[in-house]
Structure formats: C-alpha cells, structure tokens
PDB file of C-alpha atoms in Angstrom:
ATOM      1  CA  UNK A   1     -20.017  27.553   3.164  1.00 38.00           C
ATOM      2  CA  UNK A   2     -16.782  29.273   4.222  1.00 44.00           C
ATOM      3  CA  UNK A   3     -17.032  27.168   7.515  1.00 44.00           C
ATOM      4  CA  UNK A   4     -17.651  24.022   5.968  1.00 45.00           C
ATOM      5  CA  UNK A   5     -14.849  25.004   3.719  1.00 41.00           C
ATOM      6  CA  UNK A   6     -12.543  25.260   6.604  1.00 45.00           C
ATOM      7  CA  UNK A   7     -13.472  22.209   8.225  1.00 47.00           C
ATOM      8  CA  UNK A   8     -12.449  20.294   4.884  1.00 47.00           C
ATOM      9  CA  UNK A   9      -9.834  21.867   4.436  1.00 45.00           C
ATOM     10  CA  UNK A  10      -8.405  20.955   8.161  1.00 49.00           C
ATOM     11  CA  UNK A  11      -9.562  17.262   7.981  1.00 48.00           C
ATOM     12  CA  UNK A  12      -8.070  16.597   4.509  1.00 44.00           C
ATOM     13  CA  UNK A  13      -4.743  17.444   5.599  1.00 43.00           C
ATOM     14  CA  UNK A  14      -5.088  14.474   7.788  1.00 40.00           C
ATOM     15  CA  UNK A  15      -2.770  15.325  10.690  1.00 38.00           C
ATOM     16  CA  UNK A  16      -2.359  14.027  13.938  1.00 35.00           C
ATOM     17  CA  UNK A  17      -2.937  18.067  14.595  1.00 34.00           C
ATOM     18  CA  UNK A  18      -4.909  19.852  12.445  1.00 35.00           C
ATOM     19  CA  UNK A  19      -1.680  22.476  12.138  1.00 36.00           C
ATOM     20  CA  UNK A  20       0.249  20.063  10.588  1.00 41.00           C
ATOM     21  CA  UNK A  21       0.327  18.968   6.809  1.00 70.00           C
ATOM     22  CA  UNK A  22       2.614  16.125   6.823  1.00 86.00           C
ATOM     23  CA  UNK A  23      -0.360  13.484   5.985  1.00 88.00           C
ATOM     24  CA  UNK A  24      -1.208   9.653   6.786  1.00 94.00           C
ATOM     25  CA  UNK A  25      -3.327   8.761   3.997  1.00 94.00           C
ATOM     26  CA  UNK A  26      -2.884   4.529   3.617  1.00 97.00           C
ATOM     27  CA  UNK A  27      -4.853   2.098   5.716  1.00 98.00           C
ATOM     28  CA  UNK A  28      -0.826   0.595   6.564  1.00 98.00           C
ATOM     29  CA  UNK A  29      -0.138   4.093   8.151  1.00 98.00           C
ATOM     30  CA  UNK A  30      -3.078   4.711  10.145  1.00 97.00           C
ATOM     31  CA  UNK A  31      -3.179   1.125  11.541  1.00 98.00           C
ATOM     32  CA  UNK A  32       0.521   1.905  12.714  1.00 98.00           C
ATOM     33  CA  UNK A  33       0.233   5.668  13.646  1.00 97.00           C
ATOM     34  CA  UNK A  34       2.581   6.399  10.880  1.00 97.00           C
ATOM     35  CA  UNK A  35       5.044   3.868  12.361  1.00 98.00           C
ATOM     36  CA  UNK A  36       6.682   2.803   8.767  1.00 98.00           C
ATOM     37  CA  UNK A  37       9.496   0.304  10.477  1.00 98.00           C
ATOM     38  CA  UNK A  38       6.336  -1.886  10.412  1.00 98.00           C
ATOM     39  CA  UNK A  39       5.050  -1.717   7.361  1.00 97.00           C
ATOM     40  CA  UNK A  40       5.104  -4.138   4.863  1.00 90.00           C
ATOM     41  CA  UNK A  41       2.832  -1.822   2.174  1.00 96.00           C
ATOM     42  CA  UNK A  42       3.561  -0.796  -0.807  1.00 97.00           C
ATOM     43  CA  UNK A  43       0.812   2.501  -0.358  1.00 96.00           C
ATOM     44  CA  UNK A  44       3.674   3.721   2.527  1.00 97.00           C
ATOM     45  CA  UNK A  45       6.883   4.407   0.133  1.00 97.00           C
ATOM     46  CA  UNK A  46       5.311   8.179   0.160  1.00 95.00           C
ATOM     47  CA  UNK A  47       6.207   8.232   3.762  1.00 97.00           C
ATOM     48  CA  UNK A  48       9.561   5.921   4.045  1.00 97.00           C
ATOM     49  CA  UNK A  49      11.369   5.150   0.277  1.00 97.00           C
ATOM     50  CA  UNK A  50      13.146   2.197   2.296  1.00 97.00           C
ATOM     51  CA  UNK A  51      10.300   0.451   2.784  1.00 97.00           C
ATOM     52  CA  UNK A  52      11.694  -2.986   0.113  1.00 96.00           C
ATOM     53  CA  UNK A  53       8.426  -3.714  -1.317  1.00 95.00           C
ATOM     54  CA  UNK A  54       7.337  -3.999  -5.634  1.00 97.00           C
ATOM     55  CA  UNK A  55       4.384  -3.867  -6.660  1.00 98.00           C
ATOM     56  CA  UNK A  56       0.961  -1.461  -6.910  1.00 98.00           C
ATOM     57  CA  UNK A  57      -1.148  -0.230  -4.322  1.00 98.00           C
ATOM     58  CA  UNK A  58      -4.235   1.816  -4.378  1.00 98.00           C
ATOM     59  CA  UNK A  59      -5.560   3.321  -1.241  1.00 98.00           C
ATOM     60  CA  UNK A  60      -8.405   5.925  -0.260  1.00 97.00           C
ATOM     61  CA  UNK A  61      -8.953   7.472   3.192  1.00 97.00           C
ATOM     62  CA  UNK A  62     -11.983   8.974   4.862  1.00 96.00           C
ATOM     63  CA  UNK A  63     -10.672  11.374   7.579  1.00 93.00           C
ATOM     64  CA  UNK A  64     -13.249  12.327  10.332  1.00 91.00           C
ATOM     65  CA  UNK A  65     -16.285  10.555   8.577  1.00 89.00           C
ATOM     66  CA  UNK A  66     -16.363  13.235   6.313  1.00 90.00           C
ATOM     67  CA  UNK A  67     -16.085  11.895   3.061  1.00 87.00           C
ATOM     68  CA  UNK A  68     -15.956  15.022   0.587  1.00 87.00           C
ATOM     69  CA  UNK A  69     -12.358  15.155   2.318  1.00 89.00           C
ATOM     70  CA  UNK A  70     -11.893  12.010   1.344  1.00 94.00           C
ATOM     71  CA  UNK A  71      -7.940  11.356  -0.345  1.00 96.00           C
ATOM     72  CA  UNK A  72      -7.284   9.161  -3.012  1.00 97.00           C
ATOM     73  CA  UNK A  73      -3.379   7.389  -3.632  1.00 97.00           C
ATOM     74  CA  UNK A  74      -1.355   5.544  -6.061  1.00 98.00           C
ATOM     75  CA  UNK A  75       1.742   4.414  -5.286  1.00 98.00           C
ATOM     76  CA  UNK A  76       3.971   1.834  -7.126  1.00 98.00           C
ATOM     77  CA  UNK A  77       7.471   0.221  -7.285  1.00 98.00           C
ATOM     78  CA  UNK A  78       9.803  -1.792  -9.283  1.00 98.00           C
ATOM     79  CA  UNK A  79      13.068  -3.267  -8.015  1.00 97.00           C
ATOM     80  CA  UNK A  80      16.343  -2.822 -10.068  1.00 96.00           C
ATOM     81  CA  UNK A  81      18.484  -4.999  -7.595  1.00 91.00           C
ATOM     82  CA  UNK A  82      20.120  -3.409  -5.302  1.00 96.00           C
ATOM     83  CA  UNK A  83      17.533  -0.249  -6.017  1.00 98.00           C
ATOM     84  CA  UNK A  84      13.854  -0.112  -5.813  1.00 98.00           C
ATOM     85  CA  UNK A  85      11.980   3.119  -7.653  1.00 98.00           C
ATOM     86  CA  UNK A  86       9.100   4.220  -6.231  1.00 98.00           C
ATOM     87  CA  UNK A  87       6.416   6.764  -7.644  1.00 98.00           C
ATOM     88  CA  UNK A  88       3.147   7.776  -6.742  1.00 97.00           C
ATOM     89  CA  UNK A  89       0.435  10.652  -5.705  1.00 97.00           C
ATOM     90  CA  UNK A  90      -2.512  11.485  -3.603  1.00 97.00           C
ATOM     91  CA  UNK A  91      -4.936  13.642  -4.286  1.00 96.00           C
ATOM     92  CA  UNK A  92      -8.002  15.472  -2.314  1.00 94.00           C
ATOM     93  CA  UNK A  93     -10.431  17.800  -4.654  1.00 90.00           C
ATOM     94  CA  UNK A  94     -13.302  19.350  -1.888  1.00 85.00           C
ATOM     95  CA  UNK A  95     -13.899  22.060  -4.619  1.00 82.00           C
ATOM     96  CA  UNK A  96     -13.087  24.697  -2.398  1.00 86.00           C
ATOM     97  CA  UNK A  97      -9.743  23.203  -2.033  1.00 89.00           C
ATOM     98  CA  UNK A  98      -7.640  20.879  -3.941  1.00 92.00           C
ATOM     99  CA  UNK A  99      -4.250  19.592  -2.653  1.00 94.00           C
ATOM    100  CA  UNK A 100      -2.042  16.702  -4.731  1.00 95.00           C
ATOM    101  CA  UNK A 101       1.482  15.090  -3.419  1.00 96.00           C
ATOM    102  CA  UNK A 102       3.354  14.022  -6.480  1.00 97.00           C
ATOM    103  CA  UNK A 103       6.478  11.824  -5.370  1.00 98.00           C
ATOM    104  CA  UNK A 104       9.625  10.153  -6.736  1.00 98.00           C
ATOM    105  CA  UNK A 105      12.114   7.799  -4.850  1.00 98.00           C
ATOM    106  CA  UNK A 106      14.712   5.965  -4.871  1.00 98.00           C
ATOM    107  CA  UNK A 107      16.733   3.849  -2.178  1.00 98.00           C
ATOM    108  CA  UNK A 108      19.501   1.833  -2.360  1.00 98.00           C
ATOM    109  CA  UNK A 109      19.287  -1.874  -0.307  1.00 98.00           C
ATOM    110  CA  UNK A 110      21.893  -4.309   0.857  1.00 96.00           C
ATOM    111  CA  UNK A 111      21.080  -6.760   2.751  1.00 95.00           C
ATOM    112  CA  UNK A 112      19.140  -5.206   5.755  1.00 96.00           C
ATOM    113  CA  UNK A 113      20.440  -2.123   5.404  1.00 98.00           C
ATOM    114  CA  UNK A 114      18.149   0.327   3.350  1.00 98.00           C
ATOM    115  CA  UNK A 115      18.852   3.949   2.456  1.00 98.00           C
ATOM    116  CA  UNK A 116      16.206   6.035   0.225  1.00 98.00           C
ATOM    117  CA  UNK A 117      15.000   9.575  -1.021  1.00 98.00           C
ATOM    118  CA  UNK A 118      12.228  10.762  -2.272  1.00 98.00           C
ATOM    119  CA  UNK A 119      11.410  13.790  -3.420  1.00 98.00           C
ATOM    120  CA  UNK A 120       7.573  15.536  -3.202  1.00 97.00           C
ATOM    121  CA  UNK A 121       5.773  18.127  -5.282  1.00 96.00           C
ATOM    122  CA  UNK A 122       3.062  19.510  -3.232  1.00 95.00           C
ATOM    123  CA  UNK A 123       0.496  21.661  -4.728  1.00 94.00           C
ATOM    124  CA  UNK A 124      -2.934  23.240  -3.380  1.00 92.00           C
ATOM    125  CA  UNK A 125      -5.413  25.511  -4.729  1.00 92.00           C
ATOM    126  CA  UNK A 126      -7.941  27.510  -3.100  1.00 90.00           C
ATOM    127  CA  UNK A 127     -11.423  28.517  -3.754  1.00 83.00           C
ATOM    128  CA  UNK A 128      -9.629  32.240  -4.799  1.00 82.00           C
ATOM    129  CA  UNK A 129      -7.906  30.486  -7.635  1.00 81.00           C
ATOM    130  CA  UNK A 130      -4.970  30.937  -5.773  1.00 88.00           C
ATOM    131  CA  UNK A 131      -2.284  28.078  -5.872  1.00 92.00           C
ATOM    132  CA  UNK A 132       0.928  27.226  -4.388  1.00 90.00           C
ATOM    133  CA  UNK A 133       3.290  24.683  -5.049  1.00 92.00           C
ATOM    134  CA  UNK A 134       6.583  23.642  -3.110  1.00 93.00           C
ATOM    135  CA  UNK A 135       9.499  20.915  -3.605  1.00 96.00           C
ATOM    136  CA  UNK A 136      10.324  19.056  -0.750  1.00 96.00           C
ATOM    137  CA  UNK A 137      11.605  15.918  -0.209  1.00 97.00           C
ATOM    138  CA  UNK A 138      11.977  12.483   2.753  1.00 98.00           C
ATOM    139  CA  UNK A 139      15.149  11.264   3.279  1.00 98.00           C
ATOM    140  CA  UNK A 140      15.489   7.596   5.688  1.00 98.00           C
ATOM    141  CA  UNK A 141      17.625   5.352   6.847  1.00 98.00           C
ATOM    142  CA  UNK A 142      16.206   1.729   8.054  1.00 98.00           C
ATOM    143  CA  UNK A 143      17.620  -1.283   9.694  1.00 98.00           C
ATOM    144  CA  UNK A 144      15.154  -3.957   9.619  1.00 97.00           C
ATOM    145  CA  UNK A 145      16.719  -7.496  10.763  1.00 96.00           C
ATOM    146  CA  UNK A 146      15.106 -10.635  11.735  1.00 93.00           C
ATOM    147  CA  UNK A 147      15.101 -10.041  15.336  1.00 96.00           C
ATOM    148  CA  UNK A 148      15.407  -5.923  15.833  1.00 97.00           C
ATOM    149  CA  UNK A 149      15.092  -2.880  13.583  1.00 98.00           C
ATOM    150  CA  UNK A 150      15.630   1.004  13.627  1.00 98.00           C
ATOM    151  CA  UNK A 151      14.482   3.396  11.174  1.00 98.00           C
ATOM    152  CA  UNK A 152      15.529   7.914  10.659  1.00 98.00           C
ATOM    153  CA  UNK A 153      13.159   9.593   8.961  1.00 98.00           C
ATOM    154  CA  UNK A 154      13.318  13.183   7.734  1.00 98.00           C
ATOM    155  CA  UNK A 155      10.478  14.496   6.534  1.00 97.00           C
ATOM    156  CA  UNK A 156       9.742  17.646   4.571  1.00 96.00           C
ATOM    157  CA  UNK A 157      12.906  18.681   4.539  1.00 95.00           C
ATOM    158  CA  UNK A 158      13.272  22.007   4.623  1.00 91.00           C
ATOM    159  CA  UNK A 159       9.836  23.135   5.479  1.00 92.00           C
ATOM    160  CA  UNK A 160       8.364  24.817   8.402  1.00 90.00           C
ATOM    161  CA  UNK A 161       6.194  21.204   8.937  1.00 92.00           C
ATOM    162  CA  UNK A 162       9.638  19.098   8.694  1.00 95.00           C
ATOM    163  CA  UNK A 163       9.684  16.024  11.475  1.00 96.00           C
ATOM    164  CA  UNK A 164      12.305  14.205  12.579  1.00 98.00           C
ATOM    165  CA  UNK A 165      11.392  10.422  13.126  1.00 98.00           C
ATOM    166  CA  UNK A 166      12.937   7.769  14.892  1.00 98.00           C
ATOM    167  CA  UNK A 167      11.954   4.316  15.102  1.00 98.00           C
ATOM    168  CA  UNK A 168      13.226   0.733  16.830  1.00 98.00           C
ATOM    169  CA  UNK A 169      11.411  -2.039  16.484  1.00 98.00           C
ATOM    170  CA  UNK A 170      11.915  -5.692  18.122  1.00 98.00           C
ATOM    171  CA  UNK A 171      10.718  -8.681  17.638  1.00 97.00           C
ATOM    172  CA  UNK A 172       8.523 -10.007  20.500  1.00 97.00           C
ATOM    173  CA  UNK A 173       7.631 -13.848  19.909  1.00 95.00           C
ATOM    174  CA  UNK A 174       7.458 -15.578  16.519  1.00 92.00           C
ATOM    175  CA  UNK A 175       4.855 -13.429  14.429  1.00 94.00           C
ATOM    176  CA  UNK A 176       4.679 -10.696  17.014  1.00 97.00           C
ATOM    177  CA  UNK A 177       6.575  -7.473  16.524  1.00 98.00           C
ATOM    178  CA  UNK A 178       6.386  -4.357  18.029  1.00 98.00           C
ATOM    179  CA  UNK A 179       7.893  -1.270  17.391  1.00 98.00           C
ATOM    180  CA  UNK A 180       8.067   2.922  19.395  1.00 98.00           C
ATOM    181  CA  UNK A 181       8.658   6.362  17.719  1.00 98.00           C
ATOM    182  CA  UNK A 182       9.978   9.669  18.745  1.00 98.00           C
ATOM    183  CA  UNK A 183       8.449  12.205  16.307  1.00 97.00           C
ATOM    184  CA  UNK A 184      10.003  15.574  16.817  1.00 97.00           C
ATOM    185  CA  UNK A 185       8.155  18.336  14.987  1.00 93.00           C
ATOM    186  CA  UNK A 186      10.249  21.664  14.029  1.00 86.00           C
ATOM    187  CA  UNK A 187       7.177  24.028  14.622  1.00 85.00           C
ATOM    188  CA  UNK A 188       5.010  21.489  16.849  1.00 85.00           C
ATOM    189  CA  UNK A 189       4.276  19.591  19.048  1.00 89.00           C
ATOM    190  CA  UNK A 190       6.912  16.269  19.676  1.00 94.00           C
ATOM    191  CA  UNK A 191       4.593  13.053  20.114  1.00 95.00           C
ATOM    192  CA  UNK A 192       5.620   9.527  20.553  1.00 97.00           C
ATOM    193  CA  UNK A 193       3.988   6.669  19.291  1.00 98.00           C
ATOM    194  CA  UNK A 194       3.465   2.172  19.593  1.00 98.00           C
ATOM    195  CA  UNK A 195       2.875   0.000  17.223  1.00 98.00           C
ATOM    196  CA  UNK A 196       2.429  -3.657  16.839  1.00 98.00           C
ATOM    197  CA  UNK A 197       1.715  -5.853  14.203  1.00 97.00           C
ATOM    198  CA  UNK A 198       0.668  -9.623  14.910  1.00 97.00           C
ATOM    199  CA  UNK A 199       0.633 -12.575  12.148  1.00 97.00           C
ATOM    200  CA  UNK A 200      -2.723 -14.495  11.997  1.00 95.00           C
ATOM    201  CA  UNK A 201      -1.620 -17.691  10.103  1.00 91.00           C
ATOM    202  CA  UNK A 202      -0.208 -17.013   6.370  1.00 90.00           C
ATOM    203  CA  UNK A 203      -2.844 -14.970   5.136  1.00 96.00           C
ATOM    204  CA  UNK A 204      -3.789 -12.140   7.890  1.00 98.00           C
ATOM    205  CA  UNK A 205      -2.232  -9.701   9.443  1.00 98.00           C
ATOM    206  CA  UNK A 206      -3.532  -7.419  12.997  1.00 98.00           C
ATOM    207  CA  UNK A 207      -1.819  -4.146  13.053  1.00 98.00           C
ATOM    208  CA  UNK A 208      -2.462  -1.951  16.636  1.00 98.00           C
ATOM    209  CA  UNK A 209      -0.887   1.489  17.626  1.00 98.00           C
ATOM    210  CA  UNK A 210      -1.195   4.235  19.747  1.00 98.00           C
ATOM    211  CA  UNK A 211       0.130   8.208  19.693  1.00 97.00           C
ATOM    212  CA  UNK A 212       0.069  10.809  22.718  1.00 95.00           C
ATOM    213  CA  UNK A 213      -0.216  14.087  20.691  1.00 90.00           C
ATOM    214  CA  UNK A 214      -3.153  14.035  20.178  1.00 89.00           C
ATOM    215  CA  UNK A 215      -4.227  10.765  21.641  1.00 94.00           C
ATOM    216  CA  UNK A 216      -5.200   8.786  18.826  1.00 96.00           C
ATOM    217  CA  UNK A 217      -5.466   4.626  18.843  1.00 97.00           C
ATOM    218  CA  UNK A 218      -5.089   2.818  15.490  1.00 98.00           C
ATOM    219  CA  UNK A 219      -6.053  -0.671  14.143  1.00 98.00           C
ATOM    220  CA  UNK A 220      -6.151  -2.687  11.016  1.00 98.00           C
ATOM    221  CA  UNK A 221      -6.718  -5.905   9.145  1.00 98.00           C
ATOM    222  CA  UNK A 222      -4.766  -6.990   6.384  1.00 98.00           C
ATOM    223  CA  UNK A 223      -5.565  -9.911   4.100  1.00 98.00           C
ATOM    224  CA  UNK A 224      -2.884 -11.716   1.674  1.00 97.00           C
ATOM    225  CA  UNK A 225      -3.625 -13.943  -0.964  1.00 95.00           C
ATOM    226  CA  UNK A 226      -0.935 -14.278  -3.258  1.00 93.00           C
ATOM    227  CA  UNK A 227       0.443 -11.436  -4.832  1.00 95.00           C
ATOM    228  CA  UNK A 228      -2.997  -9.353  -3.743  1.00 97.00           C
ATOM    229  CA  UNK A 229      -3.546  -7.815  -0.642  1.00 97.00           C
ATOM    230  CA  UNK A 230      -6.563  -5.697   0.779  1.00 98.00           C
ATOM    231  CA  UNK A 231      -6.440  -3.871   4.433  1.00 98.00           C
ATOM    232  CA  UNK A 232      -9.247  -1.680   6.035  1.00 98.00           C
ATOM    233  CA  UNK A 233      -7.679   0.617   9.099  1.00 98.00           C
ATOM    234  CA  UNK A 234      -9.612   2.643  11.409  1.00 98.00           C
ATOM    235  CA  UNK A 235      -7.764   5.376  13.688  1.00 97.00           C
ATOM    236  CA  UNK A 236      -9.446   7.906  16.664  1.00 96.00           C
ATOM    237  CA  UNK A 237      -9.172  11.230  17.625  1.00 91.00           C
ATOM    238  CA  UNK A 238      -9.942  12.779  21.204  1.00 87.00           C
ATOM    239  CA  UNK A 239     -12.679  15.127  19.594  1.00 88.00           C
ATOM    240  CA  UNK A 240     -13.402  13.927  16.090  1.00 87.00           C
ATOM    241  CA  UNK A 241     -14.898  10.992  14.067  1.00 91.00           C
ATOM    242  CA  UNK A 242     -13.464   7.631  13.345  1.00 95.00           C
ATOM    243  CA  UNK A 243     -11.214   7.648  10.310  1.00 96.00           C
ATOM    244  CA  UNK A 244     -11.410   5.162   7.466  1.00 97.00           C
ATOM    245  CA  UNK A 245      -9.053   3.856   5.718  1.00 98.00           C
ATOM    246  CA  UNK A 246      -8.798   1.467   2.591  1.00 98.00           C
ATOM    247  CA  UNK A 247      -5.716  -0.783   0.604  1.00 98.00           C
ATOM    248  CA  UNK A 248      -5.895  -2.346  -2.176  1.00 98.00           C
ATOM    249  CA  UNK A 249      -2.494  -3.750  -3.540  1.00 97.00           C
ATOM    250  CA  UNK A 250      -0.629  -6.560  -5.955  1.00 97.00           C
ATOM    251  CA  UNK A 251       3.096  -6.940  -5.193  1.00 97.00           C
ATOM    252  CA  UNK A 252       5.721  -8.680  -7.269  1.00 93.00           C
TER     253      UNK A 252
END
C-alpha cells in the first residue's frame, strides 16, 4: 500500500517530471504540451488567464492509465468587456492523498493585446491527516494576432516549482498554426516544447506537440458544434503509460 500510495501520488501531480507539481490536467493542454498560445479552451484559463474565451468547460484526465489518479476540473468564464473573469478547480482524491487547485482570474483585453492574473489556492492532504495549503498565483502576457503571436507566462510565482514560459506562435498556411516554448524551471530541469494545431473544415480541430524533458509527444481531436465542444487528448512518456485526457465545454 505505501508503494502504490507513492506511485499515485507521483502520477496525479501530472508533470512532465514527476518532481514537479505545476500540472496539465485538460485534454487542450496535453494535446499542446502545455503550449497555451494555442489554445482556444476554456478548461486552460487555470494555466494562462489571457486565454479570451466565455463559457464552461469540464475536463477529467487519466495520467499513466492509472485511473484512481485520475483529476477532475471545472473551469468557467464570463466577459465584462474589456475583462474576462475566470474561476475554476481541479481536484484528485486517491484516499491516501487528496490535492485541489482553487483559482481566480482576471485579465484585461484590448484588441490583441491580453494581460491576466490569476491567483491559486493549492491544498493537499496526506494519508497522516496532515495538510498543507499555499497561495500562489500565474501572471501572463499574450499577443495573439492574425498572422503571429507571443505569450510570458509566470507560473507559481513565488514557489520553489515557479516556471518561466515563453511562447511565439506563427501562422503557417490558412488553418495551420504552429507555435515553440522555452520553459525555464527555477529548481528543474528547462525543456522546450512544439505545438501545432490544424483546422479540419468548421467543425474539427487536430492539435500535435512535442517536449524534450522528458520526451513526451501529444495529440488531440477537438469537435465544435455550436456553442459545444468535446476533445479527447492523448500524451506519452519515455517510461510510462499513455495519458488520457477528456473536454467537455459550452462557450458563449
């Protein structure tokens, strides 16, 4: 039990190493290696608060195959033009260990020119009844234009975990973007990471990417109708499972 405890415990922090607790848990993010510049989901504002998208988005992730680690989300946000307030949480009960990311945002959005904060309450319990609980918070800056886009991400601020991200994207042919990230990590290892995301008609959308640290490939299929969107993402790891990933979202 104590082993199977720690193995949990290491797969539902969801990192791209398991030392890190900064955590990918939407289908958008692990289709994109955490690439946000790309993402068009709501179920990402716990990772970028400039990402200008309203609406509700439920997501669940399966890390490793192992799904008593699975992580459950709920994110939403409404737009008070030129603001957009996000909120949401995800949450991961093994019974050994429980862990829950409570966030607010805000970001302020002109034109294509987005700057956002959010701020996180992270909590975790262990098997010893001991808990913990720490306020931290993401702070980005994102360009997104019709042709090229750049995105600054600070995450964790504060914490030993903190990354730095930073993003450019560029549109490749009509429907066809792709995007790189540098991800420095203040007590890890630095990683960088592609992403692409490719338009199938009006009502799909193919999203590819890769990481070096660990080496980890990506991929994920989104489909639109409407105001409704459901995506399914599966991402690698050199040693571990496939990963499982699941959005379900209305916008507005």
């Amino acid at each position: 039990m104590p082993m199977k405890a720690f193995l949990c415990l290491c797969f539902g922090l969801l990192a791209a190493s398991l030392a890190a607790v900064i955590t990918e848990d939407s289908a958008s993010a692990n289709a994109l290696s955490g690439i946000t510049l790309l993402s068009q989901s709501v179920s990402d504002l716990a990772l970028s608060p400039t990402i200008n998208k309203a609406g509700i988005a439920f997501s669940t992730h399966i890390p490793f195959r192992e799904a008593d680690c699975g992580v459950y989300s709920l994110n939403t946000a409404t737009r008070l033009k030129p603001l957009l307030i996000s909120a949401g949480g995800a949450f991961l009960d093994q019974g050994d260990y429980r862990w829950q990311d409570v966030h607010l945002g805000l970001a302020f959005h002109y034109q294509d020119l987005s700057l956002g904060y959010s701020e996180h309450l992270i909590y975790e319990r262990f098997s010893t009844q001991h808990s913990y609980h720490t306020w931290t918070g993401n702070l980005a800056l994102s360009y997104r234009g019709e042709m090229y886009g750049s995105e600054i991400r600070l995450l964790h601020l504060g914490e030993e975990d903190a990354e730095l991200h930073i993003s450019a994207s560029t549109r490749v042919v009509d429907q066809v973007q792709a995007a790189s990230s540098y991800v420095y990590a203040l007590h890890g290892a630095d990683s960088f990471r592609f992403a692409t995301s490719f338009a199938i008609g009006e009502s799909f959308l193919l999203q590819a990417s890769w990481q070096n640290t660990p080496p980890r490939f990506g991929a994920g299929l989104k489909f639109t109708y409407r105001s409704g969107e459901l995506m399914y993402a599966v991402r690698s790891h050199a040693e571990l499972s496939l990963s499982h990933s699941l959005d379900l979202g209305f916008n507005w």
